[in-house]
Short mmCIF file of C-alpha atoms in Angstrom, two decimals:
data_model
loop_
_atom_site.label_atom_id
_atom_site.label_comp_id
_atom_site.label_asym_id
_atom_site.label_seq_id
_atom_site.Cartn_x
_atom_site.Cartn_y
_atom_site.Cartn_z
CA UNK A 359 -5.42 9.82 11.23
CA UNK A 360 -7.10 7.11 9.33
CA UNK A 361 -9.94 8.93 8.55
CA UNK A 362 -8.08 11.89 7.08
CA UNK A 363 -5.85 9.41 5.08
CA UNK A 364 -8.97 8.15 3.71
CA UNK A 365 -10.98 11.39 3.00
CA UNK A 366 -7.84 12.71 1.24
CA UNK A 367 -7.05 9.60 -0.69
CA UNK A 368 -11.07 9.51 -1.61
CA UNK A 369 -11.25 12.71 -2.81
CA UNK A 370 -8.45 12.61 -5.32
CA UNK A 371 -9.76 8.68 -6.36
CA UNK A 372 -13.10 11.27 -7.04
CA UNK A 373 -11.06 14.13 -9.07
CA UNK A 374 -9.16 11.55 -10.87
CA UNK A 375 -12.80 9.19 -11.72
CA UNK A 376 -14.24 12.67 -12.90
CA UNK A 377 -10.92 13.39 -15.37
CA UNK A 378 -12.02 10.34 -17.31
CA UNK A 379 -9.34 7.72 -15.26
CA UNK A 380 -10.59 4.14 -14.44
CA UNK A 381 -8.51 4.04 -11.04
CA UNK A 382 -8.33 1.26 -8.02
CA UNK A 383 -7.84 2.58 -4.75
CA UNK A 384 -7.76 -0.04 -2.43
CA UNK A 385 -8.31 2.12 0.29
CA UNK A 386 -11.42 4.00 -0.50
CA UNK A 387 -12.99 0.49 -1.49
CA UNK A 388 -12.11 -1.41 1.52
CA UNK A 389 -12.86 1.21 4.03
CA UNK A 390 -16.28 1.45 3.66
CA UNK A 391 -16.73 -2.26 3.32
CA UNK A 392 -15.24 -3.06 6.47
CA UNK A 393 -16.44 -0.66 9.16
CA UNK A 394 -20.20 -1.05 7.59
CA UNK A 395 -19.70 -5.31 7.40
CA UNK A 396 -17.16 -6.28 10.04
CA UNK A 397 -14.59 -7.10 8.19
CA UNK A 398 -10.94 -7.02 8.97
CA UNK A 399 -8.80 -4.11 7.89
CA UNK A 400 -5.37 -5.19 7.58
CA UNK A 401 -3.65 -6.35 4.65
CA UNK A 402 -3.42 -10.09 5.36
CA UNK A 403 -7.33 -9.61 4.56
CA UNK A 404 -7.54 -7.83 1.41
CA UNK A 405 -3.74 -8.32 -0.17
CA UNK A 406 -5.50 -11.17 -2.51
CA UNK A 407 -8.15 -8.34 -3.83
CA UNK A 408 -6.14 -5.49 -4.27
CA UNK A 409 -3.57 -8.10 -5.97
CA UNK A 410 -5.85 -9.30 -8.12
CA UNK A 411 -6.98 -5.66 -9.08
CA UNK A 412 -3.17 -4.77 -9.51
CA UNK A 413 -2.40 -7.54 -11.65
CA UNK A 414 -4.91 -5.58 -14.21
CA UNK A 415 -3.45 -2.34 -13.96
CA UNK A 416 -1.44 -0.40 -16.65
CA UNK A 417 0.29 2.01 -14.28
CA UNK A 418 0.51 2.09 -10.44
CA UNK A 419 0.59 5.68 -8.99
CA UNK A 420 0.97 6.19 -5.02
CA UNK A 421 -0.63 9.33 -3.03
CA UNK A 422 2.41 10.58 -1.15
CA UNK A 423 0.01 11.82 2.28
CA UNK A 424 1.85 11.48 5.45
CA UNK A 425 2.70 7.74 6.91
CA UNK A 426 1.98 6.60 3.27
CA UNK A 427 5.39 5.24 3.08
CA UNK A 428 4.61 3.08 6.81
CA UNK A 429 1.88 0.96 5.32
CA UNK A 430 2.15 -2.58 5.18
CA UNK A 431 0.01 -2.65 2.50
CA UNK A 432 1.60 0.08 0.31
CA UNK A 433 4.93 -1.87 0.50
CA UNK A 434 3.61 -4.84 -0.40
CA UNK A 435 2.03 -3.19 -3.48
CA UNK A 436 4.89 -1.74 -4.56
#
């Protein structure tokens, strides 16, 4: 499930990067990072990037895939 979450949510961070957007998606960032370098990869770990990204954003739009709405770390976003 995670992976498809993250292949979806990737490829639509990659349609919206090749429209001309300048977008944050804290999951296709932090995925990577943390199964290649060990880190952890729950929220209590990267809530102070992705809130200091957020912070710096005009708008805040949320992919609607299945279990979105069940994330810890969606919620606290929103």
């Amino acid at each position: 499930i995670r992976a498809d979450r993250y292949r979806k949510v990737t490829e639509l961070t990659a349609a919206l990067l090749r429209l001309g957007y300048a977008i944050f998606s804290p999951l296709t960032y932090s995925v990577p990072m943390a199964e290649e370098h060990g880190l952890p990869d729950d929220w209590a770990f990267w809530e102070r990037l992705d809130t200091a990204f957020l912070t710096r954003c005009d708008e805040f739009w949320i992919y609607q895939h299945p279990g979105w709405d069940g994330s810890v770390g969606v919620s606290a976003e929103r």
